Coordinates of C-alpha atoms and ligand atoms in Angstrom, one line a residue:
M122 CA 4.9 36.8 -2.4
K123 CA 6.1 33.2 -2.5
K124 CA 6.2 31.6 0.9
F125 CA 8.7 29.0 2.0
Y126 CA 6.4 26.0 2.0
I127 CA 7.3 23.1 4.3
T128 CA 5.3 19.9 4.7
T129 CA 5.4 16.9 7.0
P130 CA 3.8 13.5 6.0
I131 CA 0.2 13.3 6.9
Y132 CA 0.1 10.7 9.6
Y133 CA -2.2 7.6 9.8
I134 CA -4.7 7.8 12.5
N135 CA -4.8 4.1 13.4
A136 CA -3.0 4.9 16.6
A137 CA -1.9 7.8 18.8
P138 CA 1.2 9.8 17.8
H139 CA 4.6 8.7 19.1
I140 CA 8.2 10.0 19.1
G141 CA 8.7 9.1 15.5
H142 CA 5.8 11.4 14.4
A143 CA 7.1 14.0 16.9
Y144 CA 10.5 13.8 15.3
T145 CA 9.5 14.8 11.8
T146 CA 7.0 17.5 12.9
V147 CA 9.5 19.1 15.4
A148 CA 12.1 19.1 12.6
A149 CA 9.7 20.9 10.3
D150 CA 8.9 23.4 13.0
V151 CA 12.6 24.1 13.6
L152 CA 13.1 24.7 10.0
A153 CA 10.1 26.9 9.8
R154 CA 11.2 29.0 12.8
Y155 CA 14.7 29.3 11.4
H156 CA 13.4 30.8 8.2
R157 CA 10.6 32.8 9.8
H158 CA 13.0 34.6 12.1
R159 CA 15.1 35.6 9.3
G160 CA 12.2 37.4 7.7
T161 CA 11.2 34.8 5.1
P162 CA 7.4 34.2 5.0
V163 CA 7.0 30.6 5.9
Y164 CA 4.1 28.2 5.6
L165 CA 4.1 24.9 7.4
L166 CA 1.5 22.2 6.6
T167 CA 0.9 19.0 8.5
G168 CA -2.2 16.8 8.8
T169 CA -3.7 13.3 9.0
D170 CA -4.2 10.5 6.5
E171 CA -7.6 9.2 7.3
H172 CA -8.7 6.8 4.6
G173 CA -8.0 3.2 3.7
L174 CA -8.5 -0.4 4.9
K175 CA -6.2 0.0 7.9
I176 CA -8.2 2.8 9.4
E177 CA -11.5 1.0 8.5
Q178 CA -10.3 -2.0 10.5
A179 CA -8.9 0.0 13.4
A180 CA -12.3 1.8 13.8
K181 CA -14.1 -1.5 13.7
E182 CA -11.9 -2.9 16.4
H183 CA -12.8 0.1 18.6
G184 CA -16.5 -0.2 17.8
V185 CA -16.9 3.2 16.2
S186 CA -17.4 4.5 12.7
P187 CA -14.2 5.4 10.7
K188 CA -15.2 9.1 10.9
E189 CA -15.7 9.1 14.6
Y190 CA -12.4 7.3 15.0
A191 CA -10.7 9.8 12.7
D192 CA -12.0 12.8 14.6
E193 CA -10.7 11.4 17.9
I194 CA -7.2 10.5 16.8
S195 CA -6.7 13.4 14.5
E196 CA -7.3 15.7 17.5
K197 CA -4.6 13.9 19.4
F198 CA -2.1 14.9 16.8
R199 CA -3.2 18.5 16.9
H200 CA -3.0 18.4 20.7
L201 CA 0.5 17.0 20.7
W202 CA 1.8 19.6 18.2
K203 CA 0.4 22.4 20.4
H204 CA 2.1 20.8 23.4
L205 CA 5.4 20.6 21.6
D206 CA 5.3 24.2 20.4
V207 CA 4.9 23.4 16.8
H208 CA 3.4 26.4 14.9
Y209 CA 1.8 25.0 11.8
D210 CA -0.1 27.2 9.4
D211 CA -2.6 24.6 8.2
F212 CA -3.7 21.1 9.2
V213 CA -5.2 19.1 6.5
R214 CA -7.4 16.0 6.9
T215 CA -8.0 13.7 3.9
T216 CA -11.6 13.4 4.9
E217 CA -12.2 17.2 4.4
P218 CA -14.4 18.1 1.4
R219 CA -11.6 20.5 0.1
H220 CA -9.3 17.5 -0.2
E221 CA -11.7 14.9 -1.4
K222 CA -12.9 17.3 -4.2
K223 CA -9.3 17.8 -5.3
V224 CA -8.6 14.1 -5.4
Q225 CA -11.6 13.5 -7.6
E226 CA -10.7 16.4 -9.9
V227 CA -7.2 15.1 -10.3
F228 CA -8.4 11.6 -11.0
A229 CA -10.8 12.7 -13.7
K230 CA -8.2 15.0 -15.3
L231 CA -5.6 12.2 -15.5
Q232 CA -8.1 9.8 -16.9
Q233 CA -8.9 12.3 -19.6
S234 CA -5.2 12.8 -20.4
G235 CA -4.7 9.0 -20.6
D236 CA -2.4 8.9 -17.5
I237 CA -5.0 6.8 -15.7
Y238 CA -6.5 3.7 -17.3
K239 CA -8.7 0.8 -16.2
G240 CA -7.2 -2.7 -16.0
H241 CA -7.0 -5.8 -14.0
Y242 CA -4.8 -6.1 -10.9
K243 CA -3.3 -9.2 -9.5
G244 CA -0.7 -8.9 -6.8
F245 CA 0.0 -8.8 -3.1
Y246 CA -0.9 -6.2 -0.6
C247 CA 0.6 -5.2 2.7
L248 CA -2.2 -3.8 4.9
S249 CA 0.2 -2.3 7.4
D250 CA 2.2 -0.4 4.9
E251 CA -0.8 0.1 2.5
T252 CA 1.6 -1.0 -0.2
F253 CA 1.3 -3.2 -3.3
W254 CA 4.0 -5.8 -4.1
T255 CA 4.6 -8.0 -7.1
E256 CA 5.3 -11.8 -7.1
T257 CA 8.9 -11.2 -7.7
E258 CA 9.3 -8.5 -5.1
A259 CA 7.7 -10.8 -2.5
P260 CA 8.6 -14.4 -3.2
A261 CA 6.9 -17.2 -1.3
D262 CA 8.8 -18.8 1.6
E263 CA 9.1 -22.5 2.3
K264 CA 5.7 -22.4 3.9
N265 CA 4.3 -20.7 0.9
I266 CA 3.8 -17.4 2.7
R267 CA 4.6 -14.1 1.1
R268 CA 5.8 -11.5 3.4
C269 CA 6.1 -7.7 3.1
P270 CA 9.6 -7.0 1.6
N271 CA 10.0 -4.0 3.9
A272 CA 12.5 -5.3 6.4
D273 CA 10.8 -3.3 9.2
C274 CA 7.5 -4.9 8.5
R275 CA 7.7 -8.5 7.2
R276 CA 4.0 -9.1 7.8
P277 CA 2.1 -11.7 5.6
L278 CA 0.7 -10.2 2.4
Q279 CA -2.9 -10.6 1.1
L280 CA -3.5 -11.7 -2.5
V281 CA -5.5 -9.1 -4.3
E282 CA -7.1 -9.8 -7.6
E283 CA -9.6 -7.3 -8.9
E284 CA -10.5 -4.6 -11.5
S285 CA -8.4 -1.5 -10.8
Y286 CA -7.4 1.8 -12.3
F287 CA -3.7 2.2 -13.0
F288 CA -1.5 5.3 -13.1
R289 CA 0.9 5.2 -16.1
L290 CA 4.1 5.5 -13.9
S291 CA 6.2 3.6 -16.5
S292 CA 6.0 6.5 -18.9
F293 CA 7.8 8.9 -16.5
Q294 CA 11.0 7.1 -16.1
K295 CA 13.1 9.2 -18.4
R296 CA 11.6 12.5 -17.2
L297 CA 12.2 11.6 -13.6
L298 CA 15.8 10.7 -14.2
D299 CA 16.3 13.9 -16.2
H300 CA 14.8 15.9 -13.4
Y301 CA 17.0 14.3 -10.7
Q302 CA 20.1 15.0 -12.7
A303 CA 19.2 18.6 -13.5
N304 CA 18.1 19.3 -9.9
P305 CA 20.7 17.8 -7.5
A306 CA 18.9 19.2 -4.4
F307 CA 15.7 17.4 -5.3
L308 CA 16.7 14.1 -3.7
S309 CA 18.2 14.7 -0.2
P310 CA 20.2 13.6 1.5
E311 CA 22.5 12.2 -1.1
H312 CA 22.8 8.6 0.2
R313 CA 19.1 8.2 0.2
G314 CA 18.9 9.8 -3.3
K315 CA 21.2 7.1 -4.6
E316 CA 18.7 4.4 -3.7
I317 CA 16.0 6.2 -5.6
L318 CA 18.2 6.6 -8.7
A319 CA 19.0 2.9 -8.7
F320 CA 15.3 2.0 -8.3
V321 CA 14.1 4.3 -11.1
R322 CA 17.0 3.2 -13.4
E323 CA 15.7 -0.4 -13.1
G324 CA 12.5 0.6 -14.8
L325 CA 9.1 1.6 -13.5
K326 CA 5.8 -0.3 -13.7
D327 CA 2.4 1.2 -13.8
I328 CA 0.8 1.2 -10.4
S329 CA -2.7 0.3 -9.2
I330 CA -4.4 3.4 -7.8
S331 CA -7.9 2.2 -6.8
R332 CA -9.4 -0.6 -4.7
A333 CA -12.7 -2.4 -5.4
K334 CA -13.4 -3.7 -1.9
V335 CA -12.3 -0.8 0.3
K336 CA -15.3 1.3 1.2
W337 CA -13.5 4.0 3.4
G338 CA -12.0 6.1 0.7
V339 CA -12.6 8.8 -1.9
P340 CA -15.0 7.3 -4.6
V341 CA -13.5 7.1 -8.0
P342 CA -15.5 9.6 -10.1
G343 CA -18.1 7.9 -12.3
D344 CA -17.4 4.4 -10.8
A345 CA -19.4 3.4 -7.8
E346 CA -17.5 0.2 -7.4
Q347 CA -14.1 1.7 -6.7
T348 CA -12.3 4.0 -4.2
V349 CA -9.0 5.8 -4.7
Y350 CA -5.9 4.0 -3.4
V351 CA -5.0 5.6 -0.1
W352 CA -1.5 6.7 -1.2
F353 CA -2.7 8.4 -4.4
D354 CA -5.3 10.2 -2.2
A355 CA -2.8 11.1 0.6
L356 CA 0.0 12.5 -1.7
L357 CA -2.4 14.9 -3.1
N358 CA -2.8 16.6 0.3
Y359 CA 0.2 18.8 -0.5
V360 CA -1.6 20.5 -3.3
S361 CA -5.2 20.1 -2.1
A362 CA -4.4 22.0 1.1
A363 CA -2.4 24.7 -0.8
A364 CA -5.2 25.1 -3.4
A365 CA -7.8 25.7 -0.6
S366 CA -5.7 27.3 2.1
P367 CA -7.4 29.7 4.5
H368 CA -4.3 31.8 4.6
A369 CA -2.6 31.9 1.2
S370 CA -3.1 31.5 -2.5
F371 CA -1.9 28.5 -4.4
E372 CA 0.6 30.7 -6.2
E373 CA 2.1 31.8 -2.9
L374 CA 2.7 28.3 -1.9
W375 CA 3.3 26.0 -4.8
P376 CA 5.8 24.5 -5.5
A377 CA 6.7 23.2 -2.0
D378 CA 10.2 24.1 -0.9
V379 CA 10.7 21.0 1.3
H380 CA 8.7 17.9 1.8
I381 CA 10.1 16.2 4.9
V382 CA 9.4 12.5 5.1
G383 CA 10.7 9.3 6.8
K384 CA 13.0 7.1 4.7
E385 CA 10.3 4.3 4.5
I386 CA 8.0 6.5 2.4
Y387 CA 10.7 8.0 0.2
R388 CA 9.7 6.1 -3.0
F389 CA 6.2 7.4 -2.8
H390 CA 7.5 11.0 -2.5
A391 CA 10.5 10.9 -4.7
V392 CA 9.1 8.7 -7.6
I393 CA 5.3 8.5 -7.6
W394 CA 4.5 12.0 -6.4
P395 CA 6.8 13.9 -8.9
A396 CA 5.4 11.7 -11.7
M397 CA 1.8 12.6 -10.6
L398 CA 2.8 16.3 -10.6
M399 CA 4.4 15.9 -14.1
A400 CA 1.2 14.3 -15.3
L401 CA -0.8 17.3 -13.9
G402 CA 1.6 19.8 -15.4
L403 CA 2.6 21.3 -12.1
P404 CA 6.1 22.3 -11.1
L405 CA 7.9 19.9 -8.8
P406 CA 8.9 20.6 -5.1
K407 CA 12.4 21.9 -4.7
T408 CA 13.5 19.2 -2.2
V409 CA 12.2 15.9 -0.9
F410 CA 14.2 15.1 2.2
A411 CA 14.1 11.6 3.7
H412 CA 15.3 11.4 7.3
G413 CA 16.2 8.2 9.1
W414 CA 14.4 6.0 11.7
W415 CA 14.5 5.9 15.5
T416 CA 14.7 2.6 17.3
V417 CA 13.9 2.6 21.0
E418 CA 16.4 1.0 23.3
G419 CA 17.8 -0.8 20.3
Q420 CA 14.5 -2.2 19.2
K421 CA 12.0 -1.3 16.4
M422 CA 8.9 0.5 17.8
S423 CA 5.9 -1.8 17.4
K424 CA 2.5 -2.6 18.8
S425 CA 3.6 -6.1 19.6
K426 CA 6.6 -5.0 21.6
G427 CA 4.5 -2.2 23.2
N428 CA 7.5 0.1 23.2
F429 CA 6.0 3.2 21.7
L430 CA 7.4 6.0 23.9
D431 CA 4.8 8.6 24.8
P432 CA 6.1 12.1 24.1
Y433 CA 4.0 13.4 27.0
D434 CA 5.8 11.2 29.5
I435 CA 9.2 12.4 28.2
T436 CA 8.3 16.1 28.3
R437 CA 6.8 15.7 31.8
E438 CA 10.2 14.6 33.0
F439 CA 12.6 16.6 30.9
G440 CA 10.6 19.5 29.5
I441 CA 9.6 20.3 26.0
D442 CA 12.8 22.1 24.9
A443 CA 15.1 19.4 26.1
F444 CA 13.0 16.8 24.1
R445 CA 13.1 19.0 21.0
F446 CA 16.8 19.4 21.4
F447 CA 17.5 15.8 22.0
L448 CA 15.6 14.7 18.9
L449 CA 17.6 16.9 16.6
R450 CA 21.0 16.7 18.3
E451 CA 21.2 13.0 18.9
M452 CA 21.1 11.6 15.4
P453 CA 22.1 13.4 12.1
F454 CA 19.0 14.2 10.1
G455 CA 19.1 11.5 7.4
N456 CA 20.7 8.8 9.5
D457 CA 19.1 6.2 11.8
G458 CA 19.6 6.3 15.5
D459 CA 18.5 5.0 18.9
F460 CA 16.3 6.7 21.4
S461 CA 16.9 5.8 25.0
L462 CA 16.0 7.5 28.2
D463 CA 19.6 7.0 29.4
S464 CA 21.1 8.9 26.4
L465 CA 18.5 11.6 26.8
R466 CA 19.4 12.0 30.5
R467 CA 23.1 12.0 29.6
R468 CA 22.7 14.7 27.0
Y469 CA 20.4 16.7 29.3
N470 CA 22.9 16.7 32.1
A471 CA 26.0 17.2 29.9
D472 CA 24.9 19.5 27.1
L473 CA 22.1 21.4 28.7
A474 CA 22.6 21.5 32.5
N475 CA 26.4 21.6 32.5
D476 CA 27.7 23.2 29.3
L477 CA 24.9 25.7 28.7
G478 CA 23.1 26.1 32.0
N479 CA 26.2 26.5 34.1
L480 CA 27.8 28.9 31.7
L481 CA 24.9 31.2 31.8
N482 CA 24.7 30.9 35.6
R483 CA 28.4 31.7 36.1
V484 CA 28.3 34.7 33.8
V485 CA 25.1 36.1 35.3
D486 CA 26.5 35.5 38.8
M487 CA 29.7 37.4 38.0
V488 CA 27.8 40.4 36.5
D489 CA 25.8 40.4 39.7
R490 CA 28.8 40.1 42.0
Y491 CA 31.4 42.3 40.3
L492 CA 29.2 44.8 38.5
G493 CA 26.1 45.1 40.6
G494 CA 24.0 43.4 37.9
V495 CA 24.5 46.3 35.4
L496 CA 26.5 45.6 32.3
P497 CA 28.5 48.7 31.2
K498 CA 29.1 49.5 27.5
R499 CA 32.1 47.9 25.9
F500 CA 34.7 50.5 25.1
N501 CA 37.2 49.9 22.4
P502 CA 35.2 47.1 20.7
E503 CA 37.5 46.9 17.7
K504 CA 40.2 45.1 19.7
D505 CA 39.8 41.3 20.2
F506 CA 36.0 41.6 20.2
L507 CA 34.9 38.1 21.1
P508 CA 31.3 38.4 20.1
A509 CA 32.4 39.3 16.5
K510 CA 34.5 36.1 16.5
V511 CA 31.6 34.1 17.7
A512 CA 29.3 35.6 15.2
Q513 CA 31.7 34.6 12.4
R514 CA 30.3 31.1 12.9
T515 CA 26.9 32.3 11.7
A516 CA 27.7 31.5 8.1
A517 CA 28.5 27.9 8.9
Y518 CA 25.4 27.6 11.1
D519 CA 23.2 29.0 8.3
E520 CA 24.7 26.6 5.9
C521 CA 23.9 23.6 8.2
M522 CA 20.3 24.9 8.7
Q523 CA 19.7 25.4 5.0
R524 CA 20.6 21.8 4.2
L525 CA 18.6 20.5 7.2
D526 CA 21.7 19.4 9.0
F527 CA 20.2 20.1 12.4
S528 CA 22.6 18.0 14.4
G529 CA 25.5 19.7 12.6
A530 CA 24.1 23.1 13.5
L531 CA 23.7 22.2 17.1
G532 CA 27.2 20.6 17.2
L533 CA 28.6 23.9 16.0
V534 CA 26.7 25.8 18.6
W535 CA 27.9 23.5 21.4
G536 CA 31.4 23.9 20.1
V537 CA 31.1 27.6 20.7
I538 CA 29.6 27.0 24.2
S539 CA 32.5 24.8 25.1
E540 CA 34.9 27.6 23.8
L541 CA 33.1 30.1 26.0
N542 CA 33.5 27.8 29.0
Q543 CA 37.2 27.5 28.3
Y544 CA 37.4 31.3 27.9
V545 CA 35.9 31.8 31.4
N546 CA 38.4 29.5 32.9
A547 CA 41.4 30.9 31.0
Q548 CA 40.4 34.6 31.7
A549 CA 39.5 33.8 35.4
P550 CA 37.6 37.1 36.0
W551 CA 37.5 36.3 39.7
K552 CA 41.3 36.8 39.8
A553 CA 41.2 39.9 37.6
A554 CA 38.5 41.3 40.0
K555 CA 41.2 41.8 42.6
T556 CA 43.4 44.0 40.5
D557 CA 41.8 45.2 37.2
M558 CA 38.1 46.0 37.1
E559 CA 38.3 47.4 33.6
K560 CA 39.4 43.9 32.4
V561 CA 36.5 42.3 34.2
K562 CA 34.1 44.6 32.5
I563 CA 35.4 43.6 29.1
I564 CA 35.4 39.9 29.8
L565 CA 31.9 39.9 31.1
F566 CA 30.6 42.2 28.3
D567 CA 32.1 39.8 25.7
L568 CA 30.7 36.8 27.4
V569 CA 27.2 38.3 27.8
S570 CA 27.1 39.4 24.1
S571 CA 28.4 36.0 23.0
L572 CA 25.7 34.2 25.0
R573 CA 23.1 36.4 23.5
I574 CA 24.2 35.2 20.0
V575 CA 24.2 31.6 21.2
A576 CA 20.6 32.1 22.3
G577 CA 19.7 33.4 18.9
W578 CA 21.1 30.2 17.3
I579 CA 19.3 27.8 19.6
D580 CA 16.0 29.6 19.4
P581 CA 14.5 27.5 16.5
F582 CA 15.2 24.4 18.5
M583 CA 14.4 25.6 22.0
P584 CA 12.3 28.7 21.8
H585 CA 11.6 29.0 25.5
T586 CA 15.2 28.4 26.5
A587 CA 16.4 31.1 24.1
A588 CA 13.9 33.6 25.4
R589 CA 14.8 32.8 29.0
I590 CA 18.5 33.2 28.3
Q591 CA 18.1 36.5 26.5
S592 CA 15.8 37.8 29.2
Q593 CA 18.3 37.0 31.9
L594 CA 20.8 38.8 29.7
G595 CA 18.6 41.8 29.3
V596 CA 17.9 41.7 25.5
R597 CA 14.8 39.8 25.0
Q598 CA 12.6 41.0 22.2
F599 CA 9.1 39.8 22.9
P600 CA 7.9 37.2 21.9
E601 CA 10.8 35.9 20.0
A602 CA 14.6 35.8 20.7
L603 CA 17.0 38.0 18.8
T604 CA 18.9 36.4 16.0
A605 CA 22.7 36.4 16.1
E606 CA 22.8 39.2 13.5
Q607 CA 20.5 41.3 15.5
V608 CA 22.5 40.8 18.6
L609 CA 25.7 41.7 16.9
A610 CA 24.2 44.8 15.2
G611 CA 23.5 46.2 18.7
A612 CA 26.3 44.5 20.5
Q613 CA 28.8 47.3 21.0
T614 CA 26.2 49.6 22.5
S615 CA 23.9 47.3 24.3
S616 CA 24.5 47.4 28.0
G617 CA 21.5 46.5 30.1
R618 CA 20.4 45.1 33.4
I619 CA 21.3 41.5 33.8
Q620 CA 18.7 39.5 35.8
K621 CA 19.4 36.2 37.4
G622 CA 16.7 33.6 36.9
P623 CA 16.1 30.1 38.0
A624 CA 18.4 27.4 36.6
L625 CA 17.6 26.6 32.9
F626 CA 18.0 22.9 33.3
P627 CA 18.0 21.6 36.9
R628 CA 20.2 18.4 36.9
K629 CA 18.4 15.1 36.6
Ligands
ME8_272 O1 3.3 6.7 6.4 N1 11.5 7.1 13.3 O2 1.9 7.7 7.9 P1 2.6 7.1 9.3 C1 11.4 8.3 12.7 N2 0.2 8.2 6.1 N3 10.3 8.7 12.1 C2 9.2 8.0 12.2 C3 9.2 6.8 12.9 C4 10.4 6.3 13.5 N4 10.5 5.2 14.2 N5 7.9 6.3 12.9 C5 7.2 7.2 12.2 C6 2.3 7.3 6.7 N6 7.9 8.2 11.8 C7 1.4 7.9 5.6 C8 2.1 9.2 5.0 S1 2.2 11.2 3.4 C9 1.4 11.7 2.0 C10 1.4 9.8 3.9 C11 7.5 9.4 11.0 O3 1.6 7.5 10.4 C12 8.2 9.5 9.7 O4 8.0 10.8 9.2 O5 3.0 5.7 9.2 C13 7.4 8.6 8.8 O6 7.6 8.8 7.4 C14 6.0 8.9 9.3 O7 6.1 9.2 10.7 C15 5.0 7.8 8.9 O8 3.8 8.1 9.5

């Protein structure tokens, strides 16, 4: 059976992971959890990109071999994903034999089909981005220095002049444009897709896909002088890992359902990668989604500024779930945004401690005080059944999740939380408790059931919190929370023992 196959970029191992890497990987995990809990078999692939000049040099600076360096940093990524509760199905490293073999196989195949040919390369190379640029793309400035055209980089480029193999990208222009048109979901979100369309319409040039002087790479088959260009190598991870997966067959995985990437590597994924797949005769992924970039306190994250935020420091202070929540709530997936500890603290206190935490506390307290901690069954559930009204929002929530609008989904959930807070105030069960205990039972039953649904919605984002809420509300299904649908299916009859627990989010 075909699995819902989600990928993240494979990250460079020239430095330890930071919040940018955490962002993409947590988003992929949220999407995976969402689909998994609804019964879809899911497969999440992540990994590390370990070849190329940049890594070769980083290893040298640290006085170790590239392989030793790769082993150490790659492990840091795996460690962070475990810490952040990311459940991936496979972790691919481009230095693994299963991957290197695939790269050579593909290279040879495309040489045979004429999609790869040998030529002479002259152009400019950005080491930091591992990207080739032409003279016109990177004009010399008044000091005769050519800088990387990527506005976030702007580093001086190196002149590269050497024999090289080329991939015949130019011949795929029409097929790519036809594919974009026939498959509107392929380029997402729409505004980033427009940039790709404009770029491809301008015409495509063949691209250099090998390096003569880089030693740390996959050798070009039959040519001892050359190694495969790190991007041609890296993109193939999505099929090399699927073709040699320990848990699934290639047919169960390919084509990928969603490649999630940052906007700065969208061209590689939305132009070069589909052209490579076309050349190989493989079906294309359903969606290539480019999310935006985080700045930190208004500044680009960079080594020189030393402003990489360490995810461990953040989770130590705010907890893992709050970090996951903030990443996906604060900026719409697809847009850029700013990460600051102040805005994290603000959201933590407002959204998590006040809106959600207090609501749960109040409801559980009242069940304790007025009903001795035991929720009786709701009689007459046809009339003004609040949980059913709440559950009507599931369709809109699903719609957001399916188009990776995570902040939209969370915005909707917090809209419901705010309505529930207003409902408590308007119904004032503490007043009714003096005269009408039947009314109190109904109000509290409806609030408890509604909160169980809310917990189902927030589960992909904050799995621990969802489980803690549902266990306080007497419905936890180990080890995962109930979905909104499951809660509603049993809502009328489910009574249960309500157990007060410690505050979900103590104020900071
Ligand atoms: O590009 N904001 O690896 P990389 C949001 N190896 N996301 C960010 C970010 C930020 N400030 N900084 C990094 C590579 N990211 C290649 C990929 S794939 C075949 C090869 C995230 O280590 C975002 O997902 O530079 C971005 O695309 C990725 O990290 C780049 O990671």
